[in-house]
Amino acid sequence: MELQNSVKEALNALYHHPDDVFRMEADRWLQNFQRTIDAWQVADNLLHDATSNLETLIFCSQTLRSKVQRDFEELPSEAFRPLRSSLNTLLKKFHRGPPKVRTQISIAVAALAVQVPPEDWGDGGIVNWLKDEMTSHPEYIPGFLELLTVLPEEVFNYKIAARPERRRQFENELTSQIEVALNILTACLKISELKEQVLEAFSSWIRLRHGIPGSVLACHPLVYTALSSLNSETLSEAVVNVISELIHYTTAGNSGGIPVQMPLIQVIVPQVMSLKEQLRDSSKDEEDVKAIARLFADMGDSYVELIATGSDESMIIVNALLEVASHPEYDIASMTFNFWHNLQHILTKRDSYTSFGNEVSIEVERSRRLQVFHSAYESLVSLVSFRVKYPQDYQTLSVEDLKEFKQTRYAVTDVLIDAASVLGGDATLRILYVKLYEARTCLGNGHNQWHPAEAALFCIRAISNYVSTVEAEVMPKIMSLLLELPHEPQLLQTVCLTIGAYSKWLDASSDGFPLLSSVIKVLLSGMSKSEDSAAAAAVAFRHICDDCRRKLCGYFDELFSIYHSAVIEGGSFKVSAEDSLHMVEAFSMVITELPADQAKQALEKLCLPVVTPLQEIISHGPEVLEKKPARELTVHIDRLAYIFRYVNHPEAVADAIQRLWPILKAIFDIRAWDMQTMESLCRACKYAVRTSGRFMGITIGDMLEEIQGLFQQHHQPCFLYLSSEVIKIFGSDPSCAYYLKILIETLFKCTTCLLTNIKDFTVRPDIADDCFLLASRCIRYCPQVFIPSTVFPSLVDCSMIGITVQHREASNSILTFLSDVFDLAKSTMGEQYLTIRDSVIIPRGVTITRILVASLTGALPSSRLETVTYALVALTRAYGASALEWARGSVSLIPSTAVTEVERINFCQALADAASGIDVNSLMAPIEELSDVCRRNRTVQEIVQGALRPLELNLVTVS
């Protein structure tokens, strides 16, 4: 009674106390209360208490539902019958509401049915029990109908802490009782006020999608009731749900598929098609139109393979879907977008035609189908292209509305690409050019109506990858128009992006540099107009310099002034620091096309406006350099990184990095404490190493000496990341072995001292992540240096401590490192070091396996299951019988209250099969089941982890 009063007081505080602190405290107390075993009795008592208010009833019904779903195993086995009896009484008590309470009680009863075997309910399981209850107590039918509705839904509710085997049994149990359930629902149809509820329950049972032949459903009273209700004044949600589920049911694999379900399809399709006229009925309620559109979209999605044959009957459905696509409301029109995509996929992919035999027959049929659907996709282009037009008041739109508009544009882009795949890019372009030409007249009428032209250009840009580079009919006209359009910011932005999208066409154009020169002038206007148009122009510049580099490389000096204006501060361009990187990339790609001697000079020129500000800062002494905001340095260093990345002249870049090293070293020495600057600088060095490779000469030695010394002082993770790149490039070079050995021993000794317990891993996950990425690189590129080193055993010990860190990237890097160790034989030269590896891994095998099993069963989130499983399988394949023995020992520690003997055996058998070489994907089910079983609720998970204790294991010390 005291607890019951406390619950009521806490609920009163939660909903009515004026102080936020009190409300939060009450909420916390109630959440903790729900986890206690007392919550069962208290919630039950308060639900039966006639004085409980609505807030109390809702909370207690949710509590009871949650306890049945997650904590049923807390109760002794003899508690089932009193619990069922109490829930049944509550179901009757609340049979007319409140609806929220009745729903929670219904879900609780359904969850109970999932947890216990059918014989506990009597002959025939819960469905027959329910039938008997409804027969004995017809006055409570509304409450029982809700239970009948939620029952099949709970098959797919993984919040219920049932074992996978029991869940499968429950699904089979309900499947075998479908006929009984449908008979109950048919009998309930006689009560007219229950029709909606009956149909909702019917759609819920159809969702199970098991084996009722179409011939049976086609003449079933429930189906007849739903179909006949389509013609009523207002469409109910229940009717639409039933028809929708029936449509999906006819194509579900386990329902027998289209051939078995054809009698049902032949009943549904004409009834739905009869609603077509209502799509255009302006007097029709919008929600009803949306419901009708949904049914047409469902038919299109479900019967797309039939429709793709191009029969006369299928074209009737296609025309109806075009009708939906033409609806002025985007939410309605967009329901068809998925259909047009799937239809395009079937029409264009060769796999769709393999049944036609030889290549000639395939091509004939493919051409026929494409021709049949040609006009439909032409209409579609016109129907969707206007939807990307900016609204007149776009400048006053809210952030949310602007986001929605952008999403609409992305969706329309996908539809246009689908159309271009069927029609061909050139044919689609001709349609869109007409739209652009028409929109041009709006620009000349004095109203400055740029919106239609911008929309047409957006669509033209969307299909750029599908337009041939030799298209000569409309592309020259479009390019000519682009040069004439007014420089309104939003329109200019799209003009710039369109120019960039057609960079390959510009390269192939016979007009050569004069046309390029004209479009570059437009891009310069874009850079000067607004930040948005400048960003678009910078992106376009990058595309043009990438694709037209051969034409542009002869004009590098003339173009350099554009680059210079884009990267210096206070210029006339409105290019942001971030967007200027596109310009750096653009000109770097042009330099790549130059001969080596010219490239070296051009590279110096490219670096000059970037390096000069850094030299200026350094020249003022260490104190000034140390106090500068990181952004004032990284803006220039990031540009250097792009130069080193995209100028593909290894010797020229190596020469540049050697000349610039004193500047970079000064920043390393003074700013090593600053993570942001160091990350930027290491990224620049990484690209220099990647591009220059073996040409770096003495500079690489200086760089390695610098970072290993600084890492010991400042522990910046990016030093490890840069070392990974060095290992990748120089790992197999015998002349570098000595330097690399010193590097990795220095870095790993320091890292293992930083990561001595799981708390260290949690506090410094980035160091753990980069450390073990580097270790994996060492295994792949220089096992001859890494495996015999003194740091290898301590790094394995370190990985065992950190496997269960919750940080996703750090955990994945550690698991990948261990997998690489187990898979050592697969790496270059790895096989000759197996003896050393085994001397490290075998003494630790029991512990490693136990930590991996603990990770699999709850120490790590279930999203890491695949990575953990691969590590466990790799260990098993490397150590065979020994690893299987380690695994058996680990799972034997888990108490039988959590895992059955059968589940243990299945898991070990899956690992044994993996050891024999069977594909791991086919073995995932038993491994996933062990994981699911051990995570089925908090109590079980705590029992399992308490038995395995992954963080308390004594690590084996290697002398």
mmCIF file of N, CA and C in Angstrom, residues 948-954:
data_model
loop_
_atom_site.group_PDB
_atom_site.id
_atom_site.type_symbol
_atom_site.label_atom_id
_atom_site.label_comp_id
_atom_site.label_asym_id
_atom_site.label_seq_id
_atom_site.Cartn_x
_atom_site.Cartn_y
_atom_site.Cartn_z
ATOM 1 N N LEU A 948 30.730 -14.170 -17.419
ATOM 2 C CA LEU A 948 31.900 -14.091 -18.303
ATOM 3 C C LEU A 948 32.917 -13.054 -17.828
ATOM 4 N N ARG A 949 32.461 -11.985 -17.179
ATOM 5 C CA ARG A 949 33.324 -10.941 -16.604
ATOM 6 C C ARG A 949 34.471 -10.512 -17.517
ATOM 7 N N PRO A 950 34.156 -9.951 -18.684
ATOM 8 C CA PRO A 950 35.231 -9.632 -19.641
ATOM 9 C C PRO A 950 36.227 -8.592 -19.149
ATOM 10 N N LEU A 951 35.809 -7.723 -18.215
ATOM 11 C CA LEU A 951 36.723 -6.663 -17.759
ATOM 12 C C LEU A 951 37.524 -7.054 -16.527
ATOM 13 N N GLU A 952 37.242 -8.236 -15.970
ATOM 14 C CA GLU A 952 37.926 -8.630 -14.725
ATOM 15 C C GLU A 952 38.904 -9.782 -14.937
ATOM 16 N N LEU A 953 39.094 -10.177 -16.195
ATOM 17 C CA LEU A 953 39.952 -11.344 -16.453
ATOM 18 C C LEU A 953 41.406 -11.005 -16.188
ATOM 19 N N ASN A 954 42.141 -11.994 -15.675
ATOM 20 C CA ASN A 954 43.575 -11.803 -15.470
ATOM 21 C C ASN A 954 44.299 -12.058 -16.782
#
